PDB file of C-alpha atoms and ligand atoms in Angstrom:
ATOM      1  CA  MET U   1     111.877  44.604 334.660  1.00 53.00           C
ATOM      2  CA  ALA U   2     111.074  43.575 331.130  1.00 55.00           C
ATOM      3  CA  PHE U   3     107.420  43.958 330.225  1.00 63.00           C
ATOM      4  CA  PHE U   4     107.766  42.399 326.860  1.00 67.00           C
ATOM      5  CA  LYS U   5     109.947  39.692 325.617  1.00 71.00           C
ATOM      6  CA  ARG U   6     112.417  40.609 322.925  1.00 73.00           C
ATOM      7  CA  LYS U   7     111.982  38.297 319.980  1.00 76.00           C
ATOM      8  CA  LYS U   8     115.141  36.311 319.387  1.00 77.00           C
ATOM      9  CA  PRO U   9     116.459  37.299 315.988  1.00 78.00           C
ATOM     10  CA  SER U  10     116.068  34.368 313.624  1.00 79.00           C
ATOM     11  CA  PRO U  11     119.275  33.244 311.936  1.00 76.00           C
ATOM     12  CA  PRO U  12     119.766  34.689 308.468  1.00 75.00           C
ATOM     13  CA  PRO U  13     118.578  32.320 305.746  1.00 78.00           C
ATOM     14  CA  GLU U  14     121.326  30.094 304.508  1.00 87.00           C
ATOM     15  CA  THR U  15     122.711  31.192 301.194  1.00 94.00           C
ATOM     16  CA  LEU U  16     124.465  29.223 298.504  1.00 96.00           C
ATOM     17  CA  ASP U  17     128.228  29.385 298.378  1.00 96.00           C
ATOM     18  CA  PRO U  18     128.950  30.103 294.701  1.00 95.00           C
ATOM     19  CA  SER U  19     132.419  28.594 295.041  1.00 96.00           C
ATOM     20  CA  ARG U  20     130.992  25.228 296.076  1.00 97.00           C
ATOM     21  CA  LEU U  21     128.375  24.597 293.442  1.00 98.00           C
ATOM     22  CA  PRO U  22     128.337  21.335 291.500  1.00 98.00           C
ATOM     23  CA  ARG U  23     129.825  21.491 288.031  1.00 98.00           C
ATOM     24  CA  HIS U  24     127.393  18.920 286.761  1.00 98.00           C
ATOM     25  CA  ILE U  25     123.851  18.127 287.946  1.00 99.00           C
ATOM     26  CA  GLY U  26     121.773  15.158 286.806  1.00 99.00           C
ATOM     27  CA  ILE U  27     117.990  15.224 287.154  1.00 99.00           C
ATOM     28  CA  ILE U  28     115.547  12.325 286.790  1.00 99.00           C
ATOM     29  CA  MET U  29     112.461  14.306 285.773  1.00 98.00           C
ATOM     30  CA  ASP U  30     109.912  12.014 287.399  1.00 98.00           C
ATOM     31  CA  GLY U  31     106.357  12.403 288.631  1.00 98.00           C
ATOM     32  CA  ASN U  32     104.595  13.963 285.634  1.00 98.00           C
ATOM     33  CA  GLY U  33     101.931  11.256 285.431  1.00 98.00           C
ATOM     34  CA  ARG U  34     101.047  11.391 289.128  1.00 98.00           C
ATOM     35  CA  TRP U  35     100.922  15.192 289.036  1.00 98.00           C
ATOM     36  CA  ALA U  36      98.331  15.009 286.238  1.00 98.00           C
ATOM     37  CA  GLN U  37      96.332  12.182 287.819  1.00 98.00           C
ATOM     38  CA  LYS U  38      96.059  14.130 291.080  1.00 98.00           C
ATOM     39  CA  ARG U  39      94.353  16.880 289.080  1.00 98.00           C
ATOM     40  CA  GLY U  40      92.113  14.569 287.088  1.00 98.00           C
ATOM     41  CA  LEU U  41      94.074  15.374 283.931  1.00 98.00           C
ATOM     42  CA  PRO U  42      95.487  12.974 281.340  1.00 98.00           C
ATOM     43  CA  ARG U  43      99.098  11.909 281.941  1.00 98.00           C
ATOM     44  CA  THR U  44     100.129  13.827 278.832  1.00 98.00           C
ATOM     45  CA  ALA U  45      99.132  17.083 280.560  1.00 98.00           C
ATOM     46  CA  GLY U  46     101.695  16.174 283.224  1.00 98.00           C
ATOM     47  CA  HIS U  47     104.390  15.790 280.588  1.00 98.00           C
ATOM     48  CA  ALA U  48     103.503  19.188 279.129  1.00 98.00           C
ATOM     49  CA  ALA U  49     103.755  20.747 282.606  1.00 98.00           C
ATOM     50  CA  GLY U  50     107.026  18.887 283.186  1.00 98.00           C
ATOM     51  CA  ALA U  51     108.447  20.330 279.982  1.00 98.00           C
ATOM     52  CA  GLU U  52     107.747  23.841 281.320  1.00 98.00           C
ATOM     53  CA  THR U  53     109.520  22.980 284.557  1.00 98.00           C
ATOM     54  CA  PHE U  54     112.497  21.762 282.569  1.00 98.00           C
ATOM     55  CA  ARG U  55     112.758  25.132 280.776  1.00 98.00           C
ATOM     56  CA  THR U  56     112.671  27.010 284.076  1.00 98.00           C
ATOM     57  CA  ILE U  57     115.194  24.764 285.806  1.00 98.00           C
ATOM     58  CA  ALA U  58     117.619  24.763 282.872  1.00 98.00           C
ATOM     59  CA  TYR U  59     117.708  28.581 282.897  1.00 97.00           C
ATOM     60  CA  HIS U  60     118.102  28.597 286.662  1.00 98.00           C
ATOM     61  CA  CYS U  61     121.130  26.274 286.419  1.00 98.00           C
ATOM     62  CA  ARG U  62     122.606  28.470 283.706  1.00 97.00           C
ATOM     63  CA  ASP U  63     122.064  31.586 285.809  1.00 97.00           C
ATOM     64  CA  LEU U  64     123.739  29.935 288.797  1.00 97.00           C
ATOM     65  CA  GLY U  65     126.762  29.239 286.590  1.00 97.00           C
ATOM     66  CA  ILE U  66     126.442  25.454 286.553  1.00 98.00           C
ATOM     67  CA  PRO U  67     128.156  24.348 283.330  1.00 98.00           C
ATOM     68  CA  TYR U  68     126.452  20.957 282.811  1.00 98.00           C
ATOM     69  CA  LEU U  69     122.911  19.748 283.362  1.00 98.00           C
ATOM     70  CA  THR U  70     121.887  16.216 282.353  1.00 99.00           C
ATOM     71  CA  VAL U  71     118.167  15.471 282.292  1.00 99.00           C
ATOM     72  CA  TYR U  72     116.495  12.103 281.968  1.00 99.00           C
ATOM     73  CA  ALA U  73     113.642  12.641 279.507  1.00 98.00           C
ATOM     74  CA  PHE U  74     112.909   9.164 278.111  1.00 98.00           C
ATOM     75  CA  SER U  75     114.429   5.866 279.156  1.00 98.00           C
ATOM     76  CA  THR U  76     115.063   2.685 277.179  1.00 98.00           C
ATOM     77  CA  GLU U  77     112.266   1.204 279.332  1.00 98.00           C
ATOM     78  CA  ASN U  78     109.716   3.966 278.638  1.00 98.00           C
ATOM     79  CA  TRP U  79     108.719   2.346 275.308  1.00 98.00           C
ATOM     80  CA  LYS U  80     106.558   0.039 277.456  1.00 98.00           C
ATOM     81  CA  ARG U  81     104.067   2.903 277.871  1.00 98.00           C
ATOM     82  CA  PRO U  82     100.938   3.349 275.737  1.00 98.00           C
ATOM     83  CA  MET U  83     101.765   4.612 272.270  1.00 98.00           C
ATOM     84  CA  GLU U  84      99.767   7.843 272.778  1.00 98.00           C
ATOM     85  CA  GLU U  85     101.876   8.730 275.787  1.00 98.00           C
ATOM     86  CA  VAL U  86     105.129   7.958 273.954  1.00 98.00           C
ATOM     87  CA  SER U  87     103.970  10.084 270.989  1.00 98.00           C
ATOM     88  CA  ALA U  88     103.048  12.957 273.276  1.00 98.00           C
ATOM     89  CA  ILE U  89     106.525  12.910 274.830  1.00 98.00           C
ATOM     90  CA  MET U  90     108.093  12.895 271.344  1.00 98.00           C
ATOM     91  CA  GLY U  91     105.866  15.831 270.368  1.00 98.00           C
ATOM     92  CA  LEU U  92     106.984  17.809 273.409  1.00 98.00           C
ATOM     93  CA  LEU U  93     110.633  17.136 272.616  1.00 98.00           C
ATOM     94  CA  ARG U  94     110.060  18.342 269.042  1.00 98.00           C
ATOM     95  CA  LYS U  95     108.405  21.527 270.287  1.00 98.00           C
ATOM     96  CA  TYR U  96     111.248  22.185 272.703  1.00 98.00           C
ATOM     97  CA  LEU U  97     113.976  21.575 270.120  1.00 98.00           C
ATOM     98  CA  LEU U  98     112.409  23.949 267.596  1.00 98.00           C
ATOM     99  CA  GLU U  99     112.355  26.574 270.304  1.00 98.00           C
ATOM    100  CA  ALA U 100     115.910  25.777 271.439  1.00 97.00           C
ATOM    101  CA  LEU U 101     117.208  26.165 267.877  1.00 97.00           C
ATOM    102  CA  GLU U 102     115.940  29.751 267.983  1.00 97.00           C
ATOM    103  CA  LYS U 103     117.209  30.576 271.459  1.00 96.00           C
ATOM    104  CA  MET U 104     120.482  28.705 271.982  1.00 96.00           C
ATOM    105  CA  GLU U 105     122.736  31.382 270.610  1.00 95.00           C
ATOM    106  CA  ARG U 106     120.932  34.266 272.312  1.00 95.00           C
ATOM    107  CA  ASP U 107     120.695  32.449 275.639  1.00 96.00           C
ATOM    108  CA  GLY U 108     124.173  30.902 275.623  1.00 95.00           C
ATOM    109  CA  PHE U 109     123.436  27.190 275.922  1.00 97.00           C
ATOM    110  CA  ARG U 110     123.820  24.080 273.842  1.00 98.00           C
ATOM    111  CA  ILE U 111     122.094  20.719 273.712  1.00 98.00           C
ATOM    112  CA  VAL U 112     123.723  17.310 273.462  1.00 98.00           C
ATOM    113  CA  PHE U 113     121.893  13.975 273.309  1.00 98.00           C
ATOM    114  CA  PHE U 114     122.730  10.949 275.413  1.00 99.00           C
ATOM    115  CA  GLY U 115     121.120   7.693 274.333  1.00 98.00           C
ATOM    116  CA  ASP U 116     120.497   5.720 271.181  1.00 98.00           C
ATOM    117  CA  LEU U 117     118.440   7.789 268.763  1.00 98.00           C
ATOM    118  CA  THR U 118     118.168   4.958 266.186  1.00 98.00           C
ATOM    119  CA  PRO U 119     114.599   3.890 267.131  1.00 98.00           C
ATOM    120  CA  VAL U 120     113.370   7.493 267.340  1.00 98.00           C
ATOM    121  CA  PRO U 121     111.118   8.478 264.379  1.00 98.00           C
ATOM    122  CA  PRO U 122     113.404   9.730 261.559  1.00 98.00           C
ATOM    123  CA  GLU U 123     112.055  13.289 261.460  1.00 98.00           C
ATOM    124  CA  LEU U 124     112.564  13.808 265.186  1.00 98.00           C
ATOM    125  CA  ARG U 125     115.959  12.108 265.078  1.00 98.00           C
ATOM    126  CA  GLU U 126     117.035  14.540 262.342  1.00 98.00           C
ATOM    127  CA  LEU U 127     115.864  17.456 264.453  1.00 98.00           C
ATOM    128  CA  CYS U 128     117.839  16.113 267.452  1.00 98.00           C
ATOM    129  CA  LEU U 129     120.986  15.864 265.357  1.00 98.00           C
ATOM    130  CA  GLU U 130     120.407  19.272 263.791  1.00 98.00           C
ATOM    131  CA  THR U 131     119.975  20.881 267.219  1.00 98.00           C
ATOM    132  CA  GLN U 132     123.083  19.161 268.515  1.00 98.00           C
ATOM    133  CA  ALA U 133     125.119  20.321 265.504  1.00 98.00           C
ATOM    134  CA  ALA U 134     123.806  23.868 265.789  1.00 97.00           C
ATOM    135  CA  GLY U 135     124.699  23.883 269.488  1.00 97.00           C
ATOM    136  CA  ALA U 136     128.220  22.671 268.791  1.00 96.00           C
ATOM    137  CA  ALA U 137     128.704  25.708 266.566  1.00 95.00           C
ATOM    138  CA  VAL U 138     127.505  28.244 269.150  1.00 92.00           C
ATOM    139  CA  GLU U 139     130.376  30.226 270.596  1.00 91.00           C
ATOM    140  CA  GLY U 140     130.736  31.353 274.191  1.00 88.00           C
ATOM    141  CA  VAL U 141     128.445  28.658 275.579  1.00 94.00           C
ATOM    142  CA  ARG U 142     128.213  28.760 279.385  1.00 91.00           C
ATOM    143  CA  HIS U 143     125.739  25.964 279.850  1.00 97.00           C
ATOM    144  CA  GLN U 144     125.366  22.542 278.259  1.00 98.00           C
ATOM    145  CA  ILE U 145     122.181  20.536 278.585  1.00 98.00           C
ATOM    146  CA  ASN U 146     122.505  16.816 277.988  1.00 98.00           C
ATOM    147  CA  VAL U 147     119.120  15.353 277.132  1.00 98.00           C
ATOM    148  CA  CYS U 148     118.895  11.624 277.826  1.00 99.00           C
ATOM    149  CA  PHE U 149     116.483  10.279 275.256  1.00 98.00           C
ATOM    150  CA  ASN U 150     116.006   6.576 274.693  1.00 98.00           C
ATOM    151  CA  TYR U 151     118.780   6.431 277.245  1.00 99.00           C
ATOM    152  CA  GLY U 152     119.625   3.621 279.627  1.00 98.00           C
ATOM    153  CA  GLY U 153     122.829   3.355 281.627  1.00 99.00           C
ATOM    154  CA  ARG U 154     123.159  -0.327 280.768  1.00 98.00           C
ATOM    155  CA  ASP U 155     122.479   0.311 277.093  1.00 99.00           C
ATOM    156  CA  GLU U 156     125.125   3.045 277.112  1.00 99.00           C
ATOM    157  CA  LEU U 157     127.636   0.616 278.647  1.00 99.00           C
ATOM    158  CA  LEU U 158     126.804  -2.025 276.038  1.00 98.00           C
ATOM    159  CA  ARG U 159     127.137   0.434 273.167  1.00 98.00           C
ATOM    160  CA  ALA U 160     130.473   1.590 274.578  1.00 98.00           C
ATOM    161  CA  ALA U 161     131.671  -2.005 275.025  1.00 98.00           C
ATOM    162  CA  ARG U 162     130.732  -2.856 271.435  1.00 98.00           C
ATOM    163  CA  ALA U 163     132.525   0.187 270.056  1.00 98.00           C
ATOM    164  CA  TRP U 164     135.604  -0.540 272.131  1.00 98.00           C
ATOM    165  CA  ALA U 165     135.619  -4.224 271.101  1.00 98.00           C
ATOM    166  CA  ALA U 166     135.329  -3.181 267.448  1.00 98.00           C
ATOM    167  CA  ASP U 167     138.337  -0.879 267.907  1.00 98.00           C
ATOM    168  CA  CYS U 168     140.282  -3.776 269.442  1.00 98.00           C
ATOM    169  CA  GLN U 169     139.328  -6.003 266.533  1.00 98.00           C
ATOM    170  CA  ALA U 170     140.497  -3.351 264.101  1.00 98.00           C
ATOM    171  CA  GLY U 171     143.822  -3.190 265.957  1.00 98.00           C
ATOM    172  CA  ARG U 172     143.232   0.335 267.264  1.00 97.00           C
ATOM    173  CA  CYS U 173     143.452  -0.662 270.934  1.00 96.00           C
ATOM    174  CA  LEU U 174     144.513  -3.492 273.223  1.00 97.00           C
ATOM    175  CA  PRO U 175     142.329  -5.238 275.841  1.00 98.00           C
ATOM    176  CA  GLU U 176     145.106  -5.105 278.423  1.00 98.00           C
ATOM    177  CA  ALA U 177     145.425  -1.343 277.970  1.00 97.00           C
ATOM    178  CA  LEU U 178     141.790  -0.647 278.893  1.00 98.00           C
ATOM    179  CA  ASP U 179     141.407   1.624 281.886  1.00 98.00           C
ATOM    180  CA  GLU U 180     138.586   3.813 283.230  1.00 98.00           C
ATOM    181  CA  GLU U 181     139.791   6.888 281.404  1.00 98.00           C
ATOM    182  CA  THR U 182     139.929   5.069 278.065  1.00 98.00           C
ATOM    183  CA  PHE U 183     136.563   3.359 278.523  1.00 98.00           C
ATOM    184  CA  SER U 184     134.824   6.586 279.509  1.00 98.00           C
ATOM    185  CA  ARG U 185     135.752   7.981 276.084  1.00 98.00           C
ATOM    186  CA  TYR U 186     133.324   5.473 274.549  1.00 98.00           C
ATOM    187  CA  LEU U 187     130.398   6.674 276.663  1.00 98.00           C
ATOM    188  CA  ASP U 188     127.812   9.260 275.613  1.00 98.00           C
ATOM    189  CA  SER U 189     129.306  11.539 278.274  1.00 98.00           C
ATOM    190  CA  ARG U 190     132.788  11.491 276.754  1.00 98.00           C
ATOM    191  CA  GLY U 191     134.852  14.484 277.795  1.00 97.00           C
ATOM    192  CA  LEU U 192     132.451  15.680 280.485  1.00 98.00           C
ATOM    193  CA  PRO U 193     132.958  15.682 284.248  1.00 98.00           C
ATOM    194  CA  ASP U 194     130.886  13.118 286.184  1.00 98.00           C
ATOM    195  CA  PRO U 195     127.710  14.459 287.814  1.00 98.00           C
ATOM    196  CA  ASP U 196     128.408  15.784 291.305  1.00 98.00           C
ATOM    197  CA  LEU U 197     124.748  15.730 292.248  1.00 98.00           C
ATOM    198  CA  VAL U 198     121.865  13.566 291.019  1.00 99.00           C
ATOM    199  CA  ILE U 199     118.367  14.711 291.935  1.00 99.00           C
ATOM    200  CA  ARG U 200     115.246  12.556 291.799  1.00 98.00           C
ATOM    201  CA  PRO U 201     111.899  14.133 292.540  1.00 98.00           C
ATOM    202  CA  SER U 202     108.586  12.259 292.960  1.00 98.00           C
ATOM    203  CA  GLY U 203     109.511  10.224 296.032  1.00 98.00           C
ATOM    204  CA  GLU U 204     111.002   7.217 294.255  1.00 98.00           C
ATOM    205  CA  LEU U 205     114.280   6.112 295.788  1.00 98.00           C
ATOM    206  CA  ARG U 206     116.037   4.598 292.787  1.00 98.00           C
ATOM    207  CA  LEU U 207     118.092   5.613 289.782  1.00 98.00           C
ATOM    208  CA  SER U 208     116.078   3.710 287.138  1.00 98.00           C
ATOM    209  CA  ASN U 209     119.050   3.151 284.812  1.00 98.00           C
ATOM    210  CA  PHE U 210     120.285   6.772 284.886  1.00 98.00           C
ATOM    211  CA  LEU U 211     124.007   7.504 284.393  1.00 98.00           C
ATOM    212  CA  THR U 212     125.060   4.116 285.752  1.00 98.00           C
ATOM    213  CA  TRP U 213     128.781   4.578 285.162  1.00 98.00           C
ATOM    214  CA  GLN U 214     128.944   8.329 285.754  1.00 98.00           C
ATOM    215  CA  SER U 215     126.982   8.365 289.038  1.00 98.00           C
ATOM    216  CA  ALA U 216     129.438   6.126 290.877  1.00 98.00           C
ATOM    217  CA  TYR U 217     130.390   8.973 293.232  1.00 98.00           C
ATOM    218  CA  ALA U 218     127.502  11.383 292.748  1.00 98.00           C
ATOM    219  CA  GLU U 219     125.740  12.821 295.769  1.00 98.00           C
ATOM    220  CA  LEU U 220     122.082  11.768 295.654  1.00 98.00           C
ATOM    221  CA  TYR U 221     119.150  14.018 296.561  1.00 98.00           C
ATOM    222  CA  PHE U 222     115.595  12.741 296.742  1.00 98.00           C
ATOM    223  CA  THR U 223     112.469  14.830 297.232  1.00 98.00           C
ATOM    224  CA  ASP U 224     108.743  14.023 297.257  1.00 98.00           C
ATOM    225  CA  VAL U 225     107.981  17.037 295.063  1.00 98.00           C
ATOM    226  CA  LEU U 226     106.594  15.921 291.693  1.00 99.00           C
ATOM    227  CA  TRP U 227     108.582  17.189 288.720  1.00 99.00           C
ATOM    228  CA  PRO U 228     105.949  19.664 287.433  1.00 99.00           C
ATOM    229  CA  ASP U 229     105.988  21.278 290.919  1.00 98.00           C
ATOM    230  CA  PHE U 230     109.787  21.391 291.074  1.00 98.00           C
ATOM    231  CA  SER U 231     110.953  25.010 291.255  1.00 98.00           C
ATOM    232  CA  PRO U 232     114.176  27.018 291.473  1.00 98.00           C
ATOM    233  CA  ALA U 233     113.603  27.129 295.256  1.00 98.00           C
ATOM    234  CA  VAL U 234     113.576  23.311 295.415  1.00 98.00           C
ATOM    235  CA  LEU U 235     116.766  23.190 293.364  1.00 98.00           C
ATOM    236  CA  ASP U 236     118.390  25.718 295.705  1.00 98.00           C
ATOM    237  CA  GLN U 237     117.410  23.515 298.650  1.00 98.00           C
ATOM    238  CA  ALA U 238     119.074  20.523 296.958  1.00 98.00           C
ATOM    239  CA  LEU U 239     122.170  22.631 296.360  1.00 98.00           C
ATOM    240  CA  LEU U 240     122.304  23.771 299.991  1.00 98.00           C
ATOM    241  CA  ASP U 241     122.032  20.158 301.067  1.00 98.00           C
ATOM    242  CA  TYR U 242     124.812  19.252 298.634  1.00 98.00           C
ATOM    243  CA  GLN U 243     127.044  21.937 300.102  1.00 98.00           C
ATOM    244  CA  HIS U 244     126.827  20.206 303.483  1.00 97.00           C
ATOM    245  CA  ARG U 245     127.975  16.852 302.140  1.00 97.00           C
ATOM    246  CA  ALA U 246     131.467  15.556 302.865  1.00 96.00           C
ATOM    247  CA  ARG U 247     132.707  14.044 299.628  1.00 97.00           C
ATOM    248  CA  ARG U 248     135.456  11.576 300.387  1.00 97.00           C
ATOM    249  CA  PHE U 249     135.776   9.498 297.210  1.00 97.00           C
ATOM    250  CA  GLY U 250     137.042   6.634 299.324  1.00 97.00           C
ATOM    251  CA  GLY U 251     139.606   8.739 301.152  1.00 97.00           C
ATOM    252  CA  ILE U 252     139.391  10.001 304.726  1.00 95.00           C
TER     253      ILE U 252
HETATM  254  C1  IPE K 301     108.524  11.119 284.169  1.00 73.31           C
HETATM  255  O1  IPE K 301     107.266  11.148 284.695  1.00 73.31           O
HETATM  256  C2  IPE K 301     108.557  11.325 282.678  1.00 73.31           C
HETATM  257  C3  IPE K 301     108.933  10.119 281.912  1.00 73.31           C
HETATM  258  C4  IPE K 301     109.272   8.982 282.407  1.00 73.31           C
HETATM  259  C5  IPE K 301     108.921  10.263 280.480  1.00 73.31           C
HETATM  260  P1  IPE K 301     106.367   9.840 284.748  1.00 73.31           P
HETATM  261  O2  IPE K 301     105.548   9.788 283.512  1.00 73.31           O
HETATM  262  O3  IPE K 301     107.182   8.634 285.019  1.00 73.31           O
HETATM  263  O4  IPE K 301     105.443  10.172 285.974  1.00 73.31           O
HETATM  264  P2  IPE K 301     104.941   9.150 287.075  1.00 73.31           P
HETATM  265  O5  IPE K 301     106.160   8.527 287.682  1.00 73.31           O
HETATM  266  O6  IPE K 301     104.090   8.154 286.374  1.00 73.31           O
HETATM  267  O7  IPE K 301     104.196   9.992 288.026  1.00 73.31           O
HETATM  268  C1  IPE K 302     112.686   7.338 284.957  1.00 73.31           C
HETATM  269  O1  IPE K 302     111.374   7.441 285.372  1.00 73.31           O
HETATM  270  C2  IPE K 302     112.821   7.792 283.548  1.00 73.31           C
HETATM  271  C3  IPE K 302     112.591   9.206 283.305  1.00 73.31           C
HETATM  272  C4  IPE K 302     112.315  10.117 284.198  1.00 73.31           C
HETATM  273  C5  IPE K 302     112.701   9.617 281.943  1.00 73.31           C
HETATM  274  P1  IPE K 302     110.369   6.184 285.312  1.00 73.31           P
HETATM  275  O2  IPE K 302     109.079   6.671 285.807  1.00 73.31           O
HETATM  276  O3  IPE K 302     110.396   5.588 283.961  1.00 73.31           O
HETATM  277  O4  IPE K 302     111.061   5.175 286.324  1.00 73.31           O
HETATM  278  P2  IPE K 302     110.445   3.985 287.167  1.00 73.31           P
HETATM  279  O5  IPE K 302     109.675   3.128 286.209  1.00 73.31           O
HETATM  280  O6  IPE K 302     109.570   4.583 288.203  1.00 73.31           O
HETATM  281  O7  IPE K 302     111.624   3.296 287.766  1.00 73.31           O
HETATM  282 MG1   MG K 303     107.792   7.756 286.732  1.00 73.31          MG
END
């Protein structure tokens, strides 16, 4: 007769299968403002906290061996915000880039910009281009971070269409020869694999103009966690979820 009940052993925690990780993750870093408001802080404090989260998550992706991370930092629509908030976001980008310039080589990553940097204040634009050029020269890079800044998926498509039309006009290509492969070479993401997984924190269930062309077959993961609270554990949860998805790409 059993006097005590043996506790059923709980199943071992699920672990990530390193052979089935996405090659490219996109993240819409959303929820900074609400995170700050919940704490009675100015929205800019949320952006500062979000920038810290970005650092942590970028290193976590690198350590997992994920070659490409694309983050949405500032959209073509975000200019509608109060000037102080826009300036604070620009200031945080500047701070991060100065730091990245120091660390890229040591930490084995590079930064590439997606988006139209033309309306960005000249000094910051120069710093963006300098960081991108310095990153291109780093050898043995294992991790590329694409920062979407003044980025919109529709704007990217328009810029690509204009560049392609100009090439047609100049006799460098023919309209009837245009195919997906050719067109994708005009996009900011030229040469990169499409994102396998797009993550949006903060509870919003939309893409807000993020990687419109490239996300056609991305797996989507939404969580209520606000970006400043996003952690490596939340990313791992998204990756576990991703590993259970059946990706068919229209096949069976
Ligand atoms: C995302 O956080 C950062 C940017 C859009 C620059 P938000 O600032 O949109 O935060 P919420 O959505 O207002 O909480
Ligand atoms: C998307 O977030 C843009 C970035 C995270 C940079 P938004 O907060 O701007 O998106 P909406 O307005 O909620 O769609
Ligand atoms: Mg938002």
